[in-house]
mmCIF file of C-alpha atoms in Angstrom:
data_model
loop_
_atom_site.group_PDB
_atom_site.id
_atom_site.type_symbol
_atom_site.label_atom_id
_atom_site.label_comp_id
_atom_site.label_asym_id
_atom_site.label_seq_id
_atom_site.Cartn_x
_atom_site.Cartn_y
_atom_site.Cartn_z
ATOM 1 C CA MET A 1 100.022 91.610 81.875
ATOM 2 C CA ALA A 2 97.835 93.831 79.844
ATOM 3 C CA HIS A 3 98.551 97.008 77.756
ATOM 4 C CA ALA A 4 96.819 100.142 77.294
ATOM 5 C CA PRO A 5 93.810 100.779 74.941
ATOM 6 C CA THR A 6 94.218 102.205 71.330
ATOM 7 C CA SER A 7 91.771 103.982 69.182
ATOM 8 C CA THR A 8 90.602 100.550 67.677
ATOM 9 C CA ALA A 9 89.885 99.336 71.342
ATOM 10 C CA SER A 10 86.586 98.009 72.433
ATOM 11 C CA GLU A 11 83.797 100.423 73.244
ATOM 12 C CA LYS A 12 82.500 98.146 76.006
ATOM 13 C CA TYR A 13 84.049 97.260 79.389
ATOM 14 C CA TYR A 14 85.590 93.839 78.642
ATOM 15 C CA VAL A 15 84.485 91.145 81.179
ATOM 16 C CA PRO A 16 85.883 87.651 80.416
ATOM 17 C CA HIS A 17 83.131 84.732 80.486
ATOM 18 C CA GLY A 18 83.533 81.215 81.530
ATOM 19 C CA SER A 19 87.177 81.491 82.623
ATOM 20 C CA PRO A 20 88.335 78.130 84.313
ATOM 21 C CA TRP A 21 91.455 79.829 85.860
ATOM 22 C CA PRO A 22 89.800 81.366 89.107
ATOM 23 C CA ILE A 23 88.751 77.726 90.323
ATOM 24 C CA VAL A 24 92.047 76.125 88.929
ATOM 25 C CA GLY A 25 93.972 78.756 91.130
ATOM 26 C CA SER A 26 91.767 78.058 94.177
ATOM 27 C CA VAL A 27 92.338 74.329 93.837
ATOM 28 C CA ALA A 28 96.034 74.795 93.336
ATOM 29 C CA LEU A 29 96.326 77.057 96.534
ATOM 30 C CA PHE A 30 94.288 74.534 98.474
ATOM 31 C CA THR A 31 96.480 71.659 97.426
ATOM 32 C CA THR A 32 99.636 73.649 97.999
ATOM 33 C CA VAL A 33 98.800 74.713 101.576
ATOM 34 C CA GLY A 34 97.303 71.398 102.423
ATOM 35 C CA GLY A 35 100.503 69.585 101.137
ATOM 36 C CA ALA A 36 102.618 71.922 103.065
ATOM 37 C CA ALA A 37 100.517 71.411 106.357
ATOM 38 C CA MET A 38 100.647 67.621 105.844
ATOM 39 C CA TRP A 39 104.496 67.879 105.346
ATOM 40 C CA LEU A 40 104.792 69.882 108.657
ATOM 41 C CA ASN A 41 102.622 67.158 110.418
ATOM 42 C CA HIS A 42 104.978 64.426 109.111
ATOM 43 C CA VAL A 43 102.481 62.933 106.602
ATOM 44 C CA HIS A 44 104.349 60.900 104.171
ATOM 45 C CA ALA A 45 102.437 62.187 101.116
ATOM 46 C CA GLY A 46 102.942 65.863 102.225
ATOM 47 C CA PRO A 47 105.740 66.794 99.909
ATOM 48 C CA TRP A 48 104.087 65.049 96.851
ATOM 49 C CA ILE A 49 100.831 66.932 97.496
ATOM 50 C CA LEU A 50 102.791 70.203 97.887
ATOM 51 C CA THR A 51 104.603 69.606 94.443
ATOM 52 C CA LEU A 52 101.276 68.751 92.804
ATOM 53 C CA GLY A 53 99.802 72.136 94.170
ATOM 54 C CA LEU A 54 102.754 74.097 92.972
ATOM 55 C CA GLY A 55 102.571 72.416 89.419
ATOM 56 C CA LEU A 56 98.910 73.154 89.294
ATOM 57 C CA LEU A 57 99.791 76.889 90.288
ATOM 58 C CA THR A 58 102.265 77.003 87.506
ATOM 59 C CA VAL A 59 99.680 75.785 84.974
ATOM 60 C CA MET A 60 97.228 78.403 86.264
ATOM 61 C CA PHE A 61 99.687 81.204 85.886
ATOM 62 C CA VAL A 62 101.009 80.153 82.434
ATOM 63 C CA GLY A 63 97.321 79.661 81.327
ATOM 64 C CA TRP A 64 95.843 82.870 82.795
ATOM 65 C CA PHE A 65 98.706 85.042 81.817
ATOM 66 C CA GLY A 66 98.410 83.706 78.228
ATOM 67 C CA VAL A 67 94.650 84.585 78.229
ATOM 68 C CA VAL A 68 95.231 88.137 79.477
ATOM 69 C CA ILE A 69 97.955 88.736 77.063
ATOM 70 C CA ARG A 70 95.907 87.480 74.021
ATOM 71 C CA GLU A 71 92.918 89.748 75.289
ATOM 72 C CA SER A 72 95.398 92.818 75.437
ATOM 73 C CA GLU A 73 96.921 91.982 72.105
ATOM 74 C CA GLY A 74 93.355 91.576 70.779
ATOM 75 C CA ARG A 75 92.608 95.182 71.760
ATOM 76 C CA LEU A 76 89.602 94.058 73.957
ATOM 77 C CA TYR A 77 90.687 96.479 76.811
ATOM 78 C CA ASN A 78 89.368 100.063 76.492
ATOM 79 C CA GLU A 79 90.392 103.038 78.607
ATOM 80 C CA ALA A 80 87.933 102.144 81.641
ATOM 81 C CA VAL A 81 89.628 98.705 81.733
ATOM 82 C CA ASP A 82 93.112 100.277 81.685
ATOM 83 C CA ARG A 83 91.929 102.638 84.713
ATOM 84 C CA SER A 84 90.815 99.503 86.513
ATOM 85 C CA PHE A 85 94.269 97.803 85.921
ATOM 86 C CA ARG A 86 96.110 100.825 87.346
ATOM 87 C CA MET A 87 93.972 101.224 90.333
ATOM 88 C CA GLY A 88 94.306 97.441 91.060
ATOM 89 C CA MET A 89 98.044 97.772 90.734
ATOM 90 C CA MET A 90 97.953 100.719 93.049
ATOM 91 C CA TRP A 91 96.006 98.972 95.883
ATOM 92 C CA PHE A 92 98.099 95.776 95.416
ATOM 93 C CA ILE A 93 101.048 98.067 96.158
ATOM 94 C CA PHE A 94 99.423 99.532 99.160
ATOM 95 C CA SER A 95 98.845 96.002 100.516
ATOM 96 C CA GLU A 96 102.592 95.246 99.899
ATOM 97 C CA VAL A 97 103.695 98.427 101.785
ATOM 98 C CA MET A 98 101.485 97.385 104.657
ATOM 99 C CA PHE A 99 102.903 93.995 104.640
ATOM 100 C CA PHE A 100 106.680 95.140 104.789
ATOM 101 C CA ALA A 101 105.577 97.851 107.242
ATOM 102 C CA GLY A 102 104.447 95.053 109.574
ATOM 103 C CA PHE A 103 107.759 93.391 109.543
ATOM 104 C CA PHE A 104 110.033 96.577 109.853
ATOM 105 C CA GLY A 105 107.761 97.590 112.534
ATOM 106 C CA ALA A 106 108.263 94.379 114.478
ATOM 107 C CA LEU A 107 112.074 94.813 114.081
ATOM 108 C CA LEU A 108 112.122 98.507 115.228
ATOM 109 C CA TYR A 109 109.722 97.769 118.121
ATOM 110 C CA ALA A 110 111.848 94.988 119.304
ATOM 111 C CA ARG A 111 115.035 96.910 119.050
ATOM 112 C CA GLN A 112 113.755 100.255 120.288
ATOM 113 C CA PHE A 113 111.281 99.137 123.068
ATOM 114 C CA SER A 114 110.914 95.489 124.224
ATOM 115 C CA VAL A 115 114.652 94.592 124.282
ATOM 116 C CA PRO A 116 115.632 97.872 126.151
ATOM 117 C CA TRP A 117 112.725 97.292 128.536
ATOM 118 C CA LEU A 118 113.894 93.717 129.264
ATOM 119 C CA GLY A 119 117.198 95.246 130.228
ATOM 120 C CA GLY A 120 115.359 97.849 132.644
ATOM 121 C CA GLU A 121 115.629 100.869 130.697
ATOM 122 C CA GLY A 122 113.228 103.892 131.008
ATOM 123 C CA THR A 123 110.492 103.115 133.485
ATOM 124 C CA LYS A 124 111.065 99.449 133.451
ATOM 125 C CA LEU A 125 113.698 99.198 136.073
ATOM 126 C CA MET A 126 111.379 96.736 138.144
ATOM 127 C CA THR A 127 111.401 94.275 135.102
ATOM 128 C CA LYS A 128 115.018 93.848 135.354
ATOM 129 C CA VAL A 129 115.048 93.503 139.109
ATOM 130 C CA ILE A 130 112.119 90.889 139.101
ATOM 131 C CA ARG A 131 113.880 88.971 136.186
ATOM 132 C CA GLY A 132 117.161 89.055 138.311
ATOM 133 C CA ASP A 133 119.240 87.723 135.354
ATOM 134 C CA ASN A 134 121.297 90.905 134.904
ATOM 135 C CA PHE A 135 120.227 91.044 131.004
ATOM 136 C CA GLU A 136 122.130 93.886 129.390
ATOM 137 C CA PRO A 137 120.357 95.032 126.296
ATOM 138 C CA ALA A 138 122.224 95.398 123.097
ATOM 139 C CA TRP A 139 121.438 94.736 119.551
ATOM 140 C CA PRO A 140 121.749 92.174 117.816
ATOM 141 C CA THR A 141 120.567 89.953 120.616
ATOM 142 C CA ASN A 142 118.757 86.618 120.947
ATOM 143 C CA GLY A 143 117.375 88.196 124.243
ATOM 144 C CA PRO A 144 117.501 87.019 127.889
ATOM 145 C CA GLY A 145 118.203 83.260 128.069
ATOM 146 C CA ASP A 146 120.248 83.406 125.039
ATOM 147 C CA ILE A 147 117.669 81.668 123.016
ATOM 148 C CA GLY A 148 118.996 79.383 120.306
ATOM 149 C CA GLY A 149 122.519 79.641 121.614
ATOM 150 C CA ASP A 150 125.492 81.750 120.884
ATOM 151 C CA PHE A 151 125.519 83.169 117.474
ATOM 152 C CA THR A 152 127.245 85.591 115.212
ATOM 153 C CA VAL A 153 125.828 88.111 112.494
ATOM 154 C CA ILE A 154 126.436 87.953 108.777
ATOM 155 C CA PRO A 155 128.947 90.785 108.210
ATOM 156 C CA ALA A 156 127.564 93.609 106.028
ATOM 157 C CA PHE A 157 130.429 93.689 103.882
ATOM 158 C CA GLY A 158 130.062 90.077 102.720
ATOM 159 C CA LEU A 159 127.186 88.973 100.704
ATOM 160 C CA PRO A 160 124.764 91.587 101.883
ATOM 161 C CA ALA A 161 126.786 94.378 100.331
ATOM 162 C CA ILE A 162 127.296 92.389 97.047
ATOM 163 C CA ASN A 163 123.505 91.727 96.929
ATOM 164 C CA THR A 164 122.895 95.459 97.440
ATOM 165 C CA LEU A 165 125.057 96.229 94.507
ATOM 166 C CA ILE A 166 123.416 93.701 92.475
ATOM 167 C CA LEU A 167 120.043 95.040 93.180
ATOM 168 C CA LEU A 168 121.209 98.547 92.695
ATOM 169 C CA THR A 169 122.642 97.536 89.232
ATOM 170 C CA SER A 170 119.361 95.896 88.352
ATOM 171 C CA GLY A 171 117.578 99.073 89.263
ATOM 172 C CA VAL A 172 119.732 100.971 86.807
ATOM 173 C CA THR A 173 119.249 98.400 84.080
ATOM 174 C CA ILE A 174 115.530 98.484 84.372
ATOM 175 C CA THR A 175 115.510 102.259 84.045
ATOM 176 C CA ILE A 176 117.697 102.004 80.798
ATOM 177 C CA ALA A 177 115.362 99.468 79.458
ATOM 178 C CA HIS A 178 112.422 101.704 80.374
ATOM 179 C CA HIS A 179 113.846 104.747 78.604
ATOM 180 C CA ALA A 180 114.731 102.502 75.615
ATOM 181 C CA LEU A 181 111.109 101.323 75.426
ATOM 182 C CA ARG A 182 109.909 104.909 75.394
ATOM 183 C CA ALA A 183 112.508 105.954 72.809
ATOM 184 C CA GLY A 184 111.529 102.885 70.717
ATOM 185 C CA ASN A 185 115.059 101.322 70.999
ATOM 186 C CA ARG A 186 113.937 97.554 71.087
ATOM 187 C CA ARG A 187 117.412 96.153 70.903
ATOM 188 C CA LEU A 188 118.492 98.116 73.952
ATOM 189 C CA LEU A 189 115.276 97.343 75.725
ATOM 190 C CA ASN A 190 115.632 93.496 75.264
ATOM 191 C CA ILE A 191 119.343 93.563 76.375
ATOM 192 C CA PHE A 192 118.815 95.588 79.487
ATOM 193 C CA LEU A 193 115.498 93.806 80.499
ATOM 194 C CA ALA A 194 117.333 90.373 80.150
ATOM 195 C CA LEU A 195 120.215 91.822 82.296
ATOM 196 C CA THR A 196 117.716 93.040 85.016
ATOM 197 C CA PHE A 197 115.945 89.626 85.375
ATOM 198 C CA LEU A 198 119.278 87.770 85.445
ATOM 199 C CA LEU A 199 120.708 89.978 88.124
ATOM 200 C CA GLY A 200 117.362 89.345 90.102
ATOM 201 C CA PHE A 201 117.880 85.527 89.943
ATOM 202 C CA LEU A 202 121.513 85.969 90.827
ATOM 203 C CA PHE A 203 120.280 87.872 93.998
ATOM 204 C CA VAL A 204 117.997 85.150 94.981
ATOM 205 C CA TYR A 205 120.780 82.572 94.542
ATOM 206 C CA LEU A 206 123.266 84.449 96.730
ATOM 207 C CA GLN A 207 120.543 85.096 99.208
ATOM 208 C CA ALA A 208 120.062 81.246 99.418
ATOM 209 C CA THR A 209 123.918 80.862 99.909
ATOM 210 C CA GLU A 210 123.859 83.406 102.598
ATOM 211 C CA TYR A 211 121.152 81.380 104.472
ATOM 212 C CA VAL A 212 123.316 78.258 104.199
ATOM 213 C CA GLU A 213 126.180 80.389 105.554
ATOM 214 C CA ALA A 214 124.071 81.718 108.376
ATOM 215 C CA TYR A 215 122.906 78.160 109.547
ATOM 216 C CA THR A 216 126.215 76.469 109.181
ATOM 217 C CA HIS A 217 128.885 79.097 110.138
ATOM 218 C CA HIS A 218 127.113 81.583 112.330
ATOM 219 C CA ASN A 219 124.566 79.487 114.230
ATOM 220 C CA LEU A 220 122.113 82.129 113.020
ATOM 221 C CA LYS A 221 118.700 80.264 112.662
ATOM 222 C CA LEU A 222 115.039 81.285 112.596
ATOM 223 C CA SER A 223 115.052 80.155 116.242
ATOM 224 C CA THR A 224 117.846 82.449 117.212
ATOM 225 C CA GLY A 225 115.729 84.601 119.564
ATOM 226 C CA ILE A 226 114.344 87.887 118.556
ATOM 227 C CA TYR A 227 117.181 88.495 116.085
ATOM 228 C CA GLY A 228 116.667 85.296 114.130
ATOM 229 C CA SER A 229 112.894 85.553 114.200
ATOM 230 C CA THR A 230 113.053 89.144 112.610
ATOM 231 C CA PHE A 231 115.954 88.655 110.215
ATOM 232 C CA PHE A 232 114.793 85.609 108.594
ATOM 233 C CA PRO A 233 111.101 86.538 107.851
ATOM 234 C CA LEU A 234 112.149 90.000 106.727
ATOM 235 C CA THR A 235 114.902 88.758 104.218
ATOM 236 C CA ALA A 236 113.020 85.713 103.152
ATOM 237 C CA PHE A 237 109.868 87.571 102.269
ATOM 238 C CA HIS A 238 111.938 90.191 100.501
ATOM 239 C CA GLY A 239 113.712 87.276 98.580
ATOM 240 C CA PHE A 240 110.351 85.793 97.642
ATOM 241 C CA HIS A 241 109.303 89.231 96.204
ATOM 242 C CA VAL A 242 112.505 89.445 94.279
ATOM 243 C CA THR A 243 111.802 85.868 92.814
ATOM 244 C CA ILE A 244 108.118 86.930 91.828
ATOM 245 C CA GLY A 245 109.450 90.171 90.353
ATOM 246 C CA ALA A 246 112.140 88.285 88.173
ATOM 247 C CA LEU A 247 109.635 85.780 87.000
ATOM 248 C CA MET A 248 107.302 88.680 85.913
ATOM 249 C CA LEU A 249 110.278 90.534 84.248
ATOM 250 C CA THR A 250 111.063 87.317 82.325
ATOM 251 C CA VAL A 251 107.366 87.171 81.073
ATOM 252 C CA ILE A 252 107.678 90.828 79.943
ATOM 253 C CA TRP A 253 110.914 90.117 78.266
ATOM 254 C CA PHE A 254 109.586 87.293 76.236
ATOM 255 C CA ARG A 255 106.576 89.733 75.213
ATOM 256 C CA CYS A 256 109.173 92.360 74.318
ATOM 257 C CA LEU A 257 110.953 89.800 72.113
ATOM 258 C CA LYS A 258 107.543 89.172 70.423
ATOM 259 C CA GLY A 259 107.170 92.795 69.707
ATOM 260 C CA HIS A 260 104.413 93.564 72.316
ATOM 261 C CA PHE A 261 104.177 97.150 73.835
ATOM 262 C CA THR A 262 104.622 100.584 72.196
ATOM 263 C CA PRO A 263 106.422 103.683 73.527
ATOM 264 C CA THR A 264 103.179 104.989 74.869
ATOM 265 C CA GLN A 265 101.255 101.661 75.506
ATOM 266 C CA HIS A 266 102.991 99.508 77.933
ATOM 267 C CA PHE A 267 100.836 99.101 81.167
ATOM 268 C CA ALA A 268 102.329 95.675 81.928
ATOM 269 C CA PHE A 269 105.903 96.805 81.505
ATOM 270 C CA GLU A 270 105.359 99.912 83.677
ATOM 271 C CA GLY A 271 103.590 97.858 86.480
ATOM 272 C CA VAL A 272 106.522 95.235 86.592
ATOM 273 C CA ALA A 273 109.121 97.967 86.479
ATOM 274 C CA TRP A 274 107.620 99.790 89.275
ATOM 275 C CA TYR A 275 107.396 96.626 91.286
ATOM 276 C CA TRP A 276 110.999 96.017 90.669
ATOM 277 C CA HIS A 277 111.912 99.522 91.913
ATOM 278 C CA PHE A 278 109.777 98.861 94.990
ATOM 279 C CA VAL A 279 111.511 95.616 95.958
ATOM 280 C CA ASP A 280 114.764 97.365 95.404
ATOM 281 C CA VAL A 281 113.915 100.171 97.782
ATOM 282 C CA VAL A 282 112.675 97.645 100.374
ATOM 283 C CA TRP A 283 116.116 95.888 100.211
ATOM 284 C CA LEU A 284 117.926 99.245 100.724
ATOM 285 C CA GLY A 285 115.746 99.891 103.894
ATOM 286 C CA LEU A 286 116.430 96.283 105.003
ATOM 287 C CA PHE A 287 120.188 96.681 104.319
ATOM 288 C CA ILE A 288 120.348 99.869 106.300
ATOM 289 C CA PHE A 289 118.332 98.870 109.244
ATOM 290 C CA VAL A 290 119.183 95.146 109.748
ATOM 291 C CA TYR A 291 122.991 95.499 108.924
ATOM 292 C CA TRP A 292 123.912 99.044 109.767
ATOM 293 C CA LEU A 293 121.745 101.383 111.895
ATOM 294 C CA MET B 1 124.670 113.408 111.576
ATOM 295 C CA ALA B 2 125.632 110.836 109.123
ATOM 296 C CA ARG B 3 122.506 108.642 110.408
ATOM 297 C CA LEU B 4 120.250 111.797 109.751
ATOM 298 C CA LEU B 5 121.755 112.068 106.083
ATOM 299 C CA ILE B 6 121.266 108.313 105.338
ATOM 300 C CA LEU B 7 117.589 108.455 106.722
ATOM 301 C CA ALA B 8 116.909 111.739 104.633
ATOM 302 C CA CYS B 9 118.242 110.166 101.499
ATOM 303 C CA LEU B 10 116.122 107.020 102.171
ATOM 304 C CA LEU B 11 113.039 109.256 102.673
ATOM 305 C CA ALA B 12 113.904 110.987 99.420
ATOM 306 C CA ILE B 13 113.973 107.772 97.621
ATOM 307 C CA VAL B 14 110.576 106.553 99.114
ATOM 308 C CA LEU B 15 109.158 109.977 97.975
ATOM 309 C CA SER B 16 110.440 109.633 94.460
ATOM 310 C CA LEU B 17 109.164 106.087 94.164
ATOM 311 C CA GLY B 18 105.747 107.291 95.350
ATOM 312 C CA SER B 19 105.769 110.198 92.766
ATOM 313 C CA ALA B 20 106.420 107.488 90.168
ATOM 314 C CA LEU B 21 103.462 105.533 91.488
ATOM 315 C CA VAL B 22 101.239 108.702 91.122
ATOM 316 C CA HIS B 23 102.352 109.244 87.564
ATOM 317 C CA PHE B 24 101.723 105.627 86.746
ATOM 318 C CA VAL B 25 98.192 105.799 87.834
ATOM 319 C CA ARG B 26 97.387 109.204 86.468
ATOM 320 C CA ASP B 27 99.498 109.698 83.163
ATOM 321 C CA LYS B 28 98.582 106.183 81.790
ATOM 322 C CA GLY B 29 102.016 105.865 79.970
ATOM 323 C CA GLU B 30 101.478 109.051 78.043
ATOM 324 C CA SER B 31 104.239 111.143 79.804
ATOM 325 C CA GLN B 32 107.755 110.916 80.730
ATOM 326 C CA LYS B 33 107.184 111.829 84.427
ATOM 327 C CA MET B 34 107.041 108.197 85.771
ATOM 328 C CA VAL B 35 110.352 107.110 84.097
ATOM 329 C CA ARG B 36 111.889 110.506 85.263
ATOM 330 C CA ALA B 37 110.864 109.931 88.784
ATOM 331 C CA LEU B 38 112.126 106.376 88.762
ATOM 332 C CA THR B 39 115.641 107.618 87.211
ATOM 333 C CA ILE B 40 115.722 110.056 90.213
ATOM 334 C CA ARG B 41 114.910 107.080 92.506
ATOM 335 C CA VAL B 42 117.729 104.949 91.099
ATOM 336 C CA SER B 43 120.235 107.887 91.254
ATOM 337 C CA LEU B 44 119.382 108.725 94.904
ATOM 338 C CA SER B 45 119.770 104.997 95.750
ATOM 339 C CA VAL B 46 123.322 104.742 94.127
ATOM 340 C CA LEU B 47 124.059 107.915 95.987
ATOM 341 C CA LEU B 48 122.859 106.519 99.387
ATOM 342 C CA PHE B 49 125.186 103.374 98.877
ATOM 343 C CA ALA B 50 127.977 105.706 98.237
ATOM 344 C CA LEU B 51 127.061 107.695 101.287
ATOM 345 C CA LEU B 52 126.878 104.648 103.206
ATOM 346 C CA MET B 53 130.330 103.597 102.315
ATOM 347 C CA LEU B 54 131.726 106.942 102.862
ATOM 348 C CA ALA B 55 130.316 107.241 106.356
ATOM 349 C CA TRP B 56 131.896 103.928 107.222
ATOM 350 C CA TRP B 57 135.101 104.900 105.835
ATOM 351 C CA LEU B 58 135.255 108.091 107.759
ATOM 352 C CA GLY B 59 134.327 106.149 110.894
ATOM 353 C CA TRP B 60 130.933 107.866 111.389
ATOM 354 C CA ILE B 61 129.022 104.518 111.360
ATOM 355 C CA GLU B 62 129.749 100.830 111.966
ATOM 356 C CA PRO B 63 127.947 97.819 110.735
ATOM 357 C CA HIS B 64 126.302 95.617 113.368
ATOM 358 C CA VAL B 65 128.760 93.068 114.838
ATOM 359 C CA ARG B 66 128.470 90.257 117.249
#
């Protein structure tokens, strides 16, 4: 949430001292995961401990963001710090790419290899003979044994297509906001940035609606064989990323309203804008591979 | 053919996004290159969606059904 250095920036590489936020963050994460584990194990206090953890996490984010923003506005960051921020962002993105590569890889492996093998394709004829259940591979499937019972998929032209249009539109609005920031048009920047995060939250809301539809009308659940167990993690983790992106855009919007950033110094804006484009592209891949190809 | 076009378009989108990341790290907000690459990325994405709809309308591809 920082921004790049100016001529008045510090000569020294700024290192914060005595920050309470790392330990607060650790305690918050421990409490959150502990609460979730207790809940899953039917411990009565589980949901309360989870709520406490999430509350602590929120306090940590607000506090830590505030500190970094004040440091940035106080011109404590020089060029070396800026370089560190950009390298940090790059490695963070690399980890995100690997994260989604794992999920897309699982989907493609199941579709292209393991499901056809179970049906005896290629050199796996004996697999089919030994299994003896006459399983005919086709995608979408919940595999041999019809795990999770009969199900139907969510039609591509329903909510998925609407959500694709919403995210594409938000990609256009963030780009207009980016151009406006560089041109020094603050009014346009504020309007289009607000539109971007509002579209993001709308996407998340519609995604939740889609899940309710899947569970209630399509019998499509996380437990619906290989299709359910690839569909939900992929779309849910993407939805989680959209939520994080929309929250970060909201923070950036408030900063823009306060007059932060200049046409050439806006690292935080650039980082969040790029992240937003990234989640948009992941969704495009998801829309194509999950619903079409 | 339609599938190849769609995949090629998706690849071009990923490349333009990657190019924007390179400019984000190297240019440090001082050039227009990052925002230009992102503009190309968005334009290609809109094109891809249109291509998908066109391919479906012409009967070249069908969404998954079950």
